[in-house]
PDB file of C-alpha atoms and ligand atoms in Angstrom:
ATOM      1  CA  MET A   9      64.468-107.744 -29.312  1.00 27.00           C
ATOM      2  CA  SER A  10      63.535-104.773 -31.400  1.00 27.00           C
ATOM      3  CA  THR A  11      62.086-103.096 -28.324  1.00 31.00           C
ATOM      4  CA  THR A  12      65.525-103.019 -26.755  1.00 31.00           C
ATOM      5  CA  GLU A  13      67.138-101.567 -29.867  1.00 33.00           C
ATOM      6  CA  ASN A  14      64.511 -98.900 -30.231  1.00 35.00           C
ATOM      7  CA  THR A  15      64.745 -97.920 -26.609  1.00 37.00           C
ATOM      8  CA  GLN A  16      68.520 -97.660 -26.677  1.00 37.00           C
ATOM      9  CA  LEU A  17      68.466 -95.631 -29.844  1.00 36.00           C
ATOM     10  CA  SER A  18      65.887 -93.298 -28.386  1.00 39.00           C
ATOM     11  CA  ARG A  19      67.799 -92.917 -25.157  1.00 38.00           C
ATOM     12  CA  ARG A  20      70.987 -92.060 -27.023  1.00 36.00           C
ATOM     13  CA  ARG A  21      69.132 -89.606 -29.171  1.00 37.00           C
ATOM     14  CA  LEU A  22      67.652 -87.935 -26.129  1.00 38.00           C
ATOM     15  CA  LEU A  23      71.069 -87.667 -24.517  1.00 38.00           C
ATOM     16  CA  GLN A  24      72.439 -86.127 -27.688  1.00 37.00           C
ATOM     17  CA  ILE A  25      69.649 -83.590 -27.660  1.00 39.00           C
ATOM     18  CA  ALA A  26      70.248 -82.953 -23.993  1.00 41.00           C
ATOM     19  CA  GLY A  27      73.987 -82.677 -24.588  1.00 38.00           C
ATOM     20  CA  ILE A  28      74.741 -85.163 -21.842  1.00 40.00           C
ATOM     21  CA  GLY A  29      76.736 -87.631 -23.921  1.00 36.00           C
ATOM     22  CA  THR A  30      76.671 -91.387 -23.757  1.00 34.00           C
ATOM     23  CA  VAL A  31      75.671 -93.736 -21.022  1.00 37.00           C
ATOM     24  CA  GLY A  32      76.444 -97.387 -20.346  1.00 37.00           C
ATOM     25  CA  ALA A  33      74.179 -99.956 -21.955  1.00 37.00           C
ATOM     26  CA  ALA A  34      73.297-101.335 -18.526  1.00 38.00           C
ATOM     27  CA  ALA A  35      71.421 -98.167 -17.696  1.00 39.00           C
ATOM     28  CA  THR A  36      69.211 -98.487 -20.751  1.00 40.00           C
ATOM     29  CA  ALA A  37      68.481-102.209 -20.818  1.00 42.00           C
ATOM     30  CA  VAL A  38      64.851-103.189 -21.118  1.00 45.00           C
ATOM     31  CA  ALA A  39      63.781-106.278 -19.237  1.00 42.00           C
ATOM     32  CA  GLY A  40      63.230-109.155 -21.610  1.00 40.00           C
ATOM     33  CA  PRO A  41      60.430-111.705 -21.467  1.00 40.00           C
ATOM     34  CA  ALA A  42      62.298-113.685 -18.847  1.00 41.00           C
ATOM     35  CA  VAL A  43      61.095-114.829 -15.446  1.00 45.00           C
ATOM     36  CA  TRP A  44      60.207-112.111 -12.996  1.00 47.00           C
ATOM     37  CA  SER A  45      63.181-110.779 -11.067  1.00 48.00           C
ATOM     38  CA  SER A  46      62.841-108.784  -7.873  1.00 44.00           C
ATOM     39  CA  ALA A  47      66.298-107.249  -8.282  1.00 42.00           C
ATOM     40  CA  ALA A  48      66.487-103.576  -7.374  1.00 42.00           C
ATOM     41  CA  PRO A  49      65.028-101.712 -10.325  1.00 48.00           C
ATOM     42  CA  SER A  50      67.212 -99.217 -12.139  1.00 62.00           C
ATOM     43  CA  HIS A  51      65.683 -96.916 -14.681  1.00 88.00           C
ATOM     44  CA  LYS A  52      64.321 -99.343 -17.188  1.00 93.00           C
ATOM     45  CA  ILE A  53      60.932-100.183 -18.544  1.00 96.00           C
ATOM     46  CA  ILE A  54      59.575-103.602 -17.616  1.00 97.00           C
ATOM     47  CA  SER A  55      57.816-104.884 -20.712  1.00 97.00           C
ATOM     48  CA  ARG A  56      54.282-106.287 -20.823  1.00 98.00           C
ATOM     49  CA  SER A  57      55.593-109.761 -21.545  1.00 97.00           C
ATOM     50  CA  ALA A  58      57.973-109.559 -18.570  1.00 97.00           C
ATOM     51  CA  TRP A  59      55.169-108.824 -16.101  1.00 98.00           C
ATOM     52  CA  GLY A  60      52.838-111.400 -17.548  1.00 97.00           C
ATOM     53  CA  PHE A  61      50.317-109.299 -19.445  1.00 97.00           C
ATOM     54  CA  ALA A  62      47.312-111.446 -20.344  1.00 96.00           C
ATOM     55  CA  GLY A  63      46.578-109.825 -23.727  1.00 97.00           C
ATOM     56  CA  TRP A  64      44.045-107.282 -24.997  1.00 98.00           C
ATOM     57  CA  GLN A  65      40.305-107.758 -25.236  1.00 97.00           C
ATOM     58  CA  ALA A  66      37.636-105.954 -27.284  1.00 96.00           C
ATOM     59  CA  GLY A  67      39.857-105.860 -30.379  1.00 96.00           C
ATOM     60  CA  GLY A  68      42.735-104.100 -28.607  1.00 96.00           C
ATOM     61  CA  PRO A  69      43.352-100.363 -28.112  1.00 97.00           C
ATOM     62  CA  PRO A  70      44.001 -97.992 -31.033  1.00 97.00           C
ATOM     63  CA  ARG A  71      47.648 -97.338 -31.912  1.00 97.00           C
ATOM     64  CA  LEU A  72      49.324 -94.322 -30.368  1.00 97.00           C
ATOM     65  CA  ASN A  73      49.957 -91.419 -32.726  1.00 95.00           C
ATOM     66  CA  LYS A  74      53.323 -90.253 -31.378  1.00 95.00           C
ATOM     67  CA  ALA A  75      53.279 -87.055 -33.424  1.00 93.00           C
ATOM     68  CA  ALA A  76      50.054 -85.961 -31.714  1.00 93.00           C
ATOM     69  CA  ILE A  77      51.346 -86.355 -28.148  1.00 95.00           C
ATOM     70  CA  THR A  78      51.932 -83.042 -26.360  1.00 93.00           C
ATOM     71  CA  HIS A  79      51.142 -83.895 -22.719  1.00 95.00           C
ATOM     72  CA  PHE A  80      52.525 -86.187 -20.032  1.00 97.00           C
ATOM     73  CA  VAL A  81      49.614 -86.725 -17.635  1.00 97.00           C
ATOM     74  CA  VAL A  82      50.239 -87.868 -14.061  1.00 97.00           C
ATOM     75  CA  HIS A  83      47.755 -90.034 -12.131  1.00 97.00           C
ATOM     76  CA  TYR A  84      47.667 -91.677  -8.751  1.00 97.00           C
ATOM     77  CA  HIS A  85      46.074 -95.044  -7.979  1.00 96.00           C
ATOM     78  CA  GLY A  86      43.888 -93.536  -5.276  1.00 91.00           C
ATOM     79  CA  ALA A  87      42.441 -96.852  -4.117  1.00 85.00           C
ATOM     80  CA  THR A  88      43.561 -99.548  -1.709  1.00 83.00           C
ATOM     81  CA  GLY A  89      46.739-101.313  -2.687  1.00 83.00           C
ATOM     82  CA  GLY A  90      48.619 -98.079  -3.277  1.00 84.00           C
ATOM     83  CA  GLY A  91      52.201 -98.776  -2.246  1.00 84.00           C
ATOM     84  CA  ASP A  92      52.206-102.339  -3.579  1.00 92.00           C
ATOM     85  CA  SER A  93      55.000-103.330  -5.928  1.00 95.00           C
ATOM     86  CA  GLY A  94      55.941-106.089  -8.331  1.00 97.00           C
ATOM     87  CA  PRO A  95      54.139-107.542 -11.350  1.00 97.00           C
ATOM     88  CA  GLN A  96      50.876-108.027  -9.470  1.00 96.00           C
ATOM     89  CA  VAL A  97      50.406-104.249  -9.654  1.00 97.00           C
ATOM     90  CA  PRO A  98      49.938-103.946 -13.450  1.00 97.00           C
ATOM     91  CA  ARG A  99      48.211-107.341 -13.501  1.00 97.00           C
ATOM     92  CA  SER A 100      45.556-106.272 -11.009  1.00 96.00           C
ATOM     93  CA  ILE A 101      45.007-102.885 -12.694  1.00 97.00           C
ATOM     94  CA  ASP A 102      44.603-104.707 -16.001  1.00 98.00           C
ATOM     95  CA  ARG A 103      42.037-107.047 -14.444  1.00 97.00           C
ATOM     96  CA  ASP A 104      40.116-104.096 -12.969  1.00 96.00           C
ATOM     97  CA  HIS A 105      40.053-102.230 -16.262  1.00 97.00           C
ATOM     98  CA  LYS A 106      38.959-105.323 -18.155  1.00 97.00           C
ATOM     99  CA  ALA A 107      35.913-105.615 -15.889  1.00 96.00           C
ATOM    100  CA  ASP A 108      34.357-103.203 -18.379  1.00 95.00           C
ATOM    101  CA  PRO A 109      34.072-105.392 -21.489  1.00 96.00           C
ATOM    102  CA  LYS A 110      34.392-102.301 -23.702  1.00 94.00           C
ATOM    103  CA  ASN A 111      37.895-101.591 -22.344  1.00 96.00           C
ATOM    104  CA  ALA A 112      40.715-103.213 -24.275  1.00 97.00           C
ATOM    105  CA  GLY A 113      42.670-103.592 -21.033  1.00 98.00           C
ATOM    106  CA  ILE A 114      44.977-101.580 -18.792  1.00 98.00           C
ATOM    107  CA  LEU A 115      44.251 -97.930 -19.591  1.00 98.00           C
ATOM    108  CA  TYR A 116      47.540 -96.251 -18.660  1.00 98.00           C
ATOM    109  CA  ASN A 117      50.693 -96.039 -20.728  1.00 98.00           C
ATOM    110  CA  PHE A 118      52.956 -96.726 -17.750  1.00 98.00           C
ATOM    111  CA  ILE A 119      52.686 -97.648 -14.057  1.00 98.00           C
ATOM    112  CA  ILE A 120      55.358 -96.665 -11.521  1.00 98.00           C
ATOM    113  CA  THR A 121      55.532 -98.261  -8.065  1.00 97.00           C
ATOM    114  CA  GLN A 122      56.959 -96.890  -4.826  1.00 96.00           C
ATOM    115  CA  LYS A 123      60.012 -99.082  -5.441  1.00 96.00           C
ATOM    116  CA  GLY A 124      60.606 -97.163  -8.652  1.00 96.00           C
ATOM    117  CA  GLU A 125      59.639-100.024 -10.972  1.00 97.00           C
ATOM    118  CA  ILE A 126      58.351 -98.769 -14.330  1.00 97.00           C
ATOM    119  CA  PHE A 127      55.852-101.125 -15.931  1.00 98.00           C
ATOM    120  CA  GLN A 128      54.953-100.814 -19.591  1.00 98.00           C
ATOM    121  CA  ALA A 129      51.170-100.844 -19.923  1.00 98.00           C
ATOM    122  CA  ARG A 130      50.038 -99.360 -23.259  1.00 98.00           C
ATOM    123  CA  GLY A 131      53.576 -97.997 -23.528  1.00 98.00           C
ATOM    124  CA  TYR A 132      54.335 -95.919 -26.596  1.00 98.00           C
ATOM    125  CA  ASP A 133      52.445 -98.439 -28.735  1.00 97.00           C
ATOM    126  CA  TYR A 134      48.821 -97.815 -27.861  1.00 98.00           C
ATOM    127  CA  LYS A 135      46.708 -94.767 -27.152  1.00 97.00           C
ATOM    128  CA  SER A 136      45.950 -93.991 -23.503  1.00 97.00           C
ATOM    129  CA  GLY A 137      42.453 -94.588 -22.187  1.00 97.00           C
ATOM    130  CA  ALA A 138      43.232 -93.080 -18.781  1.00 96.00           C
ATOM    131  CA  THR A 139      42.528 -89.377 -19.211  1.00 94.00           C
ATOM    132  CA  TYR A 140      39.061 -88.662 -20.544  1.00 91.00           C
ATOM    133  CA  GLY A 141      39.208 -85.596 -22.791  1.00 86.00           C
ATOM    134  CA  ALA A 142      42.979 -85.784 -23.330  1.00 91.00           C
ATOM    135  CA  ASN A 143      43.705 -89.269 -24.652  1.00 95.00           C
ATOM    136  CA  ASP A 144      44.249 -88.037 -28.211  1.00 93.00           C
ATOM    137  CA  PHE A 145      47.231 -85.917 -27.190  1.00 93.00           C
ATOM    138  CA  SER A 146      48.649 -87.414 -24.007  1.00 96.00           C
ATOM    139  CA  ILE A 147      50.267 -90.406 -22.414  1.00 98.00           C
ATOM    140  CA  GLY A 148      48.982 -91.351 -18.963  1.00 98.00           C
ATOM    141  CA  VAL A 149      51.342 -92.417 -16.189  1.00 98.00           C
ATOM    142  CA  GLN A 150      50.114 -93.797 -12.882  1.00 98.00           C
ATOM    143  CA  LEU A 151      52.127 -93.519  -9.702  1.00 97.00           C
ATOM    144  CA  HIS A 152      50.876 -96.437  -7.680  1.00 97.00           C
ATOM    145  CA  ILE A 153      49.980 -94.627  -4.463  1.00 96.00           C
ATOM    146  CA  SER A 154      46.738 -93.953  -2.654  1.00 93.00           C
ATOM    147  CA  GLY A 155      45.333 -90.431  -2.525  1.00 87.00           C
ATOM    148  CA  ASN A 156      47.286 -88.897   0.332  1.00 87.00           C
ATOM    149  CA  GLN A 157      50.360 -91.087   0.169  1.00 93.00           C
ATOM    150  CA  LYS A 158      53.668 -89.357  -0.361  1.00 94.00           C
ATOM    151  CA  PRO A 159      55.443 -90.600  -3.482  1.00 96.00           C
ATOM    152  CA  SER A 160      58.813 -92.161  -2.617  1.00 96.00           C
ATOM    153  CA  ALA A 161      62.091 -90.695  -3.846  1.00 96.00           C
ATOM    154  CA  ALA A 162      62.536 -93.819  -6.005  1.00 96.00           C
ATOM    155  CA  ALA A 163      59.098 -93.372  -7.592  1.00 97.00           C
ATOM    156  CA  LEU A 164      59.722 -89.703  -8.357  1.00 97.00           C
ATOM    157  CA  ALA A 165      63.177 -90.436  -9.779  1.00 96.00           C
ATOM    158  CA  SER A 166      61.574 -92.985 -12.110  1.00 97.00           C
ATOM    159  CA  LEU A 167      58.851 -90.510 -13.033  1.00 98.00           C
ATOM    160  CA  GLU A 168      61.450 -87.886 -13.962  1.00 97.00           C
ATOM    161  CA  TRP A 169      63.455 -90.431 -15.929  1.00 97.00           C
ATOM    162  CA  LEU A 170      60.356 -91.604 -17.792  1.00 97.00           C
ATOM    163  CA  TYR A 171      59.397 -88.018 -18.604  1.00 97.00           C
ATOM    164  CA  ARG A 172      62.809 -87.295 -20.136  1.00 96.00           C
ATOM    165  CA  HIS A 173      62.962 -90.698 -21.827  1.00 96.00           C
ATOM    166  CA  SER A 174      59.544 -90.188 -23.439  1.00 97.00           C
ATOM    167  CA  HIS A 175      60.851 -87.328 -25.585  1.00 96.00           C
ATOM    168  CA  GLY A 176      63.410 -89.521 -27.328  1.00 94.00           C
ATOM    169  CA  ALA A 177      61.090 -92.516 -27.441  1.00 96.00           C
ATOM    170  CA  MET A 178      58.427 -90.518 -29.269  1.00 96.00           C
ATOM    171  CA  GLY A 179      60.763 -88.285 -31.277  1.00 94.00           C
ATOM    172  CA  LYS A 180      59.572 -85.113 -29.560  1.00 94.00           C
ATOM    173  CA  LYS A 181      61.204 -81.840 -30.545  1.00 91.00           C
ATOM    174  CA  LYS A 182      59.196 -79.828 -28.046  1.00 92.00           C
ATOM    175  CA  ALA A 183      58.903 -80.437 -24.331  1.00 93.00           C
ATOM    176  CA  LEU A 184      55.847 -82.408 -23.250  1.00 95.00           C
ATOM    177  CA  LYS A 185      53.661 -80.439 -20.858  1.00 93.00           C
ATOM    178  CA  ILE A 186      53.306 -82.073 -17.451  1.00 95.00           C
ATOM    179  CA  THR A 187      49.748 -82.024 -16.174  1.00 93.00           C
ATOM    180  CA  GLY A 188      47.631 -83.891 -13.660  1.00 93.00           C
ATOM    181  CA  HIS A 189      44.528 -85.912 -14.520  1.00 93.00           C
ATOM    182  CA  GLN A 190      42.429 -83.179 -12.890  1.00 88.00           C
ATOM    183  CA  ASP A 191      43.691 -80.607 -15.397  1.00 85.00           C
ATOM    184  CA  HIS A 192      41.645 -82.449 -18.030  1.00 85.00           C
ATOM    185  CA  THR A 193      38.813 -84.207 -16.212  1.00 83.00           C
ATOM    186  CA  ALA A 194      36.682 -83.452 -13.151  1.00 82.00           C
ATOM    187  CA  THR A 195      38.482 -85.713 -10.668  1.00 85.00           C
ATOM    188  CA  ALA A 196      40.500 -85.489  -7.449  1.00 89.00           C
ATOM    189  CA  CYS A 197      43.381 -87.336  -9.164  1.00 93.00           C
ATOM    190  CA  PRO A 198      46.230 -86.687  -8.435  1.00 94.00           C
ATOM    191  CA  GLY A 199      45.604 -84.460  -5.409  1.00 86.00           C
ATOM    192  CA  GLY A 200      47.699 -84.413  -2.251  1.00 90.00           C
ATOM    193  CA  PRO A 201      51.485 -84.648  -2.379  1.00 93.00           C
ATOM    194  CA  LEU A 202      51.588 -85.924  -5.972  1.00 95.00           C
ATOM    195  CA  GLY A 203      49.375 -83.067  -7.135  1.00 93.00           C
ATOM    196  CA  ARG A 204      51.818 -80.660  -5.532  1.00 92.00           C
ATOM    197  CA  TRP A 205      54.672 -82.390  -7.364  1.00 95.00           C
ATOM    198  CA  VAL A 206      52.878 -81.781 -10.672  1.00 94.00           C
ATOM    199  CA  ASP A 207      52.418 -78.093  -9.877  1.00 91.00           C
ATOM    200  CA  GLY A 208      55.900 -77.592  -8.459  1.00 92.00           C
ATOM    201  CA  ARG A 209      58.756 -79.846  -9.550  1.00 95.00           C
ATOM    202  CA  GLY A 210      56.770 -81.031 -12.581  1.00 95.00           C
ATOM    203  CA  GLN A 211      56.624 -77.518 -14.026  1.00 91.00           C
ATOM    204  CA  GLU A 212      60.315 -76.981 -13.302  1.00 92.00           C
ATOM    205  CA  LEU A 213      61.117 -80.215 -15.123  1.00 94.00           C
ATOM    206  CA  TYR A 214      59.038 -79.105 -18.099  1.00 93.00           C
ATOM    207  CA  ARG A 215      60.923 -75.821 -18.256  1.00 90.00           C
ATOM    208  CA  GLU A 216      64.272 -77.615 -18.033  1.00 92.00           C
ATOM    209  CA  MET A 217      63.251 -79.840 -20.934  1.00 94.00           C
ATOM    210  CA  ALA A 218      61.922 -76.903 -22.940  1.00 91.00           C
ATOM    211  CA  LYS A 219      65.252 -75.143 -22.466  1.00 90.00           C
ATOM    212  CA  LYS A 220      67.249 -78.218 -23.510  1.00 91.00           C
ATOM    213  CA  LEU A 221      65.206 -78.900 -26.609  1.00 89.00           C
ATOM    214  CA  GLY A 222      65.078 -75.155 -27.369  1.00 69.00           C
ATOM    215  CA  GLY A 223      65.397 -73.693 -30.833  1.00 40.00           C
ATOM    216  CA  GLY A 224      62.026 -74.990 -31.948  1.00 39.00           C
ATOM    217  CA  GLY A 225      60.075 -72.065 -30.606  1.00 40.00           C
ATOM    218  CA  GLY A 226      58.767 -74.318 -27.872  1.00 41.00           C
ATOM    219  CA  GLY A 227      60.642 -72.666 -25.044  1.00 41.00           C
ATOM    220  CA  PRO A 228      58.818 -71.442 -21.987  1.00 48.00           C
ATOM    221  CA  THR A 229      57.538 -67.910 -21.979  1.00 67.00           C
ATOM    222  CA  VAL A 230      55.795 -65.982 -19.263  1.00 79.00           C
ATOM    223  CA  PRO A 231      52.064 -66.101 -19.970  1.00 85.00           C
ATOM    224  CA  ALA A 232      50.404 -62.751 -20.648  1.00 88.00           C
ATOM    225  CA  TYR A 233      49.433 -60.820 -17.522  1.00 92.00           C
ATOM    226  CA  PRO A 234      45.673 -61.307 -17.153  1.00 94.00           C
ATOM    227  CA  GLY A 235      44.939 -57.931 -15.532  1.00 94.00           C
ATOM    228  CA  ARG A 236      44.202 -57.040 -11.925  1.00 94.00           C
ATOM    229  CA  SER A 237      40.554 -58.062 -12.219  1.00 96.00           C
ATOM    230  CA  ALA A 238      41.652 -61.728 -12.313  1.00 96.00           C
ATOM    231  CA  PHE A 239      42.695 -61.531  -8.662  1.00 97.00           C
ATOM    232  CA  LYS A 240      39.812 -60.880  -6.282  1.00 97.00           C
ATOM    233  CA  ILE A 241      39.387 -62.638  -2.936  1.00 97.00           C
ATOM    234  CA  GLY A 242      36.748 -65.359  -3.255  1.00 97.00           C
ATOM    235  CA  LYS A 243      36.661 -65.189  -7.069  1.00 96.00           C
ATOM    236  CA  LYS A 244      37.784 -67.852  -9.523  1.00 96.00           C
ATOM    237  CA  HIS A 245      39.956 -67.199 -12.566  1.00 96.00           C
ATOM    238  CA  PRO A 246      42.131 -69.616 -14.588  1.00 93.00           C
ATOM    239  CA  ALA A 247      45.111 -67.273 -14.109  1.00 95.00           C
ATOM    240  CA  VAL A 248      45.012 -67.924 -10.350  1.00 96.00           C
ATOM    241  CA  LYS A 249      46.098 -71.500 -10.963  1.00 93.00           C
ATOM    242  CA  THR A 250      49.059 -70.283 -13.016  1.00 92.00           C
ATOM    243  CA  LEU A 251      49.870 -67.834 -10.227  1.00 95.00           C
ATOM    244  CA  ASP A 252      49.664 -70.647  -7.645  1.00 93.00           C
ATOM    245  CA  GLN A 253      52.026 -72.798  -9.695  1.00 89.00           C
ATOM    246  CA  GLY A 254      54.526 -69.933  -9.635  1.00 89.00           C
ATOM    247  CA  LEU A 255      54.151 -69.575  -5.861  1.00 91.00           C
ATOM    248  CA  ILE A 256      54.690 -73.315  -5.376  1.00 85.00           C
ATOM    249  CA  ARG A 257      57.723 -73.349  -7.672  1.00 81.00           C
ATOM    250  CA  LYS A 258      59.302 -70.432  -5.859  1.00 81.00           C
ATOM    251  CA  GLY A 259      58.440 -71.867  -2.457  1.00 84.00           C
ATOM    252  CA  TYR A 260      55.941 -69.236  -1.245  1.00 90.00           C
ATOM    253  CA  THR A 261      53.329 -71.555   0.254  1.00 90.00           C
ATOM    254  CA  LYS A 262      53.543 -70.782   3.967  1.00 92.00           C
ATOM    255  CA  TYR A 263      49.918 -69.669   4.199  1.00 94.00           C
ATOM    256  CA  ASN A 264      47.524 -72.567   3.640  1.00 90.00           C
ATOM    257  CA  ASP A 265      44.604 -74.401   5.189  1.00 88.00           C
ATOM    258  CA  GLY A 266      46.836 -76.968   6.902  1.00 85.00           C
ATOM    259  CA  ASP A 267      46.702 -79.494   4.061  1.00 79.00           C
ATOM    260  CA  GLY A 268      49.524 -77.890   2.104  1.00 81.00           C
ATOM    261  CA  TYR A 269      49.167 -75.202  -0.524  1.00 87.00           C
ATOM    262  CA  GLN A 270      47.626 -76.429  -3.765  1.00 87.00           C
ATOM    263  CA  ALA A 271      47.198 -74.752  -7.123  1.00 89.00           C
ATOM    264  CA  GLY A 272      43.621 -73.891  -7.999  1.00 93.00           C
ATOM    265  CA  THR A 273      41.529 -71.248  -9.706  1.00 95.00           C
ATOM    266  CA  LEU A 274      40.167 -69.644  -6.516  1.00 96.00           C
ATOM    267  CA  PHE A 275      41.970 -66.529  -5.239  1.00 97.00           C
ATOM    268  CA  THR A 276      41.884 -66.810  -1.444  1.00 97.00           C
ATOM    269  CA  GLU A 277      43.308 -64.912   1.495  1.00 97.00           C
ATOM    270  CA  TYR A 278      46.014 -67.624   1.575  1.00 96.00           C
ATOM    271  CA  THR A 279      46.871 -66.801  -2.039  1.00 97.00           C
ATOM    272  CA  ARG A 280      47.053 -63.105  -1.231  1.00 98.00           C
ATOM    273  CA  ARG A 281      49.311 -63.611   1.783  1.00 97.00           C
ATOM    274  CA  ASN A 282      51.665 -65.909  -0.131  1.00 97.00           C
ATOM    275  CA  VAL A 283      51.881 -63.362  -2.953  1.00 98.00           C
ATOM    276  CA  GLN A 284      52.530 -60.676  -0.352  1.00 98.00           C
ATOM    277  CA  ALA A 285      55.391 -62.725   1.129  1.00 96.00           C
ATOM    278  CA  PHE A 286      56.896 -63.004  -2.355  1.00 96.00           C
ATOM    279  CA  GLN A 287      56.503 -59.263  -2.943  1.00 96.00           C
ATOM    280  CA  LYS A 288      58.153 -58.436   0.390  1.00 95.00           C
ATOM    281  CA  ALA A 289      61.025 -60.762  -0.522  1.00 93.00           C
ATOM    282  CA  GLN A 290      61.590 -58.519  -3.553  1.00 91.00           C
ATOM    283  CA  GLY A 291      62.210 -55.674  -1.125  1.00 92.00           C
ATOM    284  CA  TRP A 292      58.865 -54.058  -1.895  1.00 94.00           C
ATOM    285  CA  ARG A 293      56.766 -52.400   0.790  1.00 94.00           C
ATOM    286  CA  GLY A 294      53.391 -50.711   1.200  1.00 93.00           C
ATOM    287  CA  LYS A 295      51.111 -50.784  -1.826  1.00 92.00           C
ATOM    288  CA  ASP A 296      53.747 -52.683  -3.807  1.00 94.00           C
ATOM    289  CA  ALA A 297      53.365 -55.544  -1.341  1.00 96.00           C
ATOM    290  CA  ASP A 298      49.588 -55.722  -0.960  1.00 97.00           C
ATOM    291  CA  GLY A 299      49.351 -59.361  -2.076  1.00 98.00           C
ATOM    292  CA  TYR A 300      47.594 -58.565  -5.352  1.00 97.00           C
ATOM    293  CA  PRO A 301      49.867 -59.419  -8.274  1.00 97.00           C
ATOM    294  CA  GLY A 302      50.624 -56.656 -10.745  1.00 95.00           C
ATOM    295  CA  PRO A 303      52.510 -57.194 -14.013  1.00 92.00           C
ATOM    296  CA  GLU A 304      55.950 -57.149 -12.339  1.00 93.00           C
ATOM    297  CA  THR A 305      54.962 -59.664  -9.635  1.00 95.00           C
ATOM    298  CA  TRP A 306      53.435 -61.859 -12.344  1.00 94.00           C
ATOM    299  CA  LYS A 307      56.585 -61.704 -14.454  1.00 90.00           C
ATOM    300  CA  ARG A 308      58.955 -62.455 -11.574  1.00 90.00           C
ATOM    301  CA  LEU A 309      56.832 -65.313 -10.218  1.00 91.00           C
ATOM    302  CA  LEU A 310      56.517 -67.015 -13.578  1.00 87.00           C
ATOM    303  CA  SER A 311      59.977 -66.592 -15.058  1.00 82.00           C
TER     304      SER A 311
HETATM  305 ZN1   ZN B  19      43.728 -90.305 -12.722  1.00 56.16          ZN
END
């Protein structure tokens, strides 16, 4: 199948870019249109035909413009059935999405289950319909968990693999930004533990990829310091979210409301105390550790 050839070529190309070398063909095999097998999933993409996709409606989705894709957007399922696995997962999502006759069918590009299975939905063939406001420049990946469920190690390993794999598969020379649905649309998706993954490990992964691909001017840089006025208790500023992501990445999240520390635009007393803990860890005292980030705190937290 041409799908298999393309995938293997892309995987090799990605490994070349990453300087990792070669890998056995078994690790890159794509499931063919055979009968469903419940064998332990390795990192492979289970094709639409393999999971029994019923076909598009409403004329089918528009083709994906690979050159335009800059973002890898993470979603959760959020509803009942999170934690299910096997081909019934993409089948039931497809049925739900087709309930709207204007939808061509399953809106995501990929679905990942808690077992680590990766199901091709729109894949790299068709444009995402999952992230209102960002579908022109993103692929949408759903981790099949309910809102507060913790993603399994297998699911996260598959998510990381798919992120890396997507660069080769779409011929990307710059790292894809990892964002959550809520970074583009007013939604709670993907809050909870998965949202924290996006803000923490997800950003680290992006920086790793940016470093590997390097040379194209797409490497990570510390964003410009927004000025002290961005950080006032009880006030919102977009830079606070960036600050929070730095705190999460560096592990300074001890102060929170009991539901874990989450990145957001509101500067709270929790934010201030976490920043203060980071400043004290730099050996700073007194006014240098007041919990309000100055340019040096900003630089150290975000580099
Ligand atoms: Zn979502």
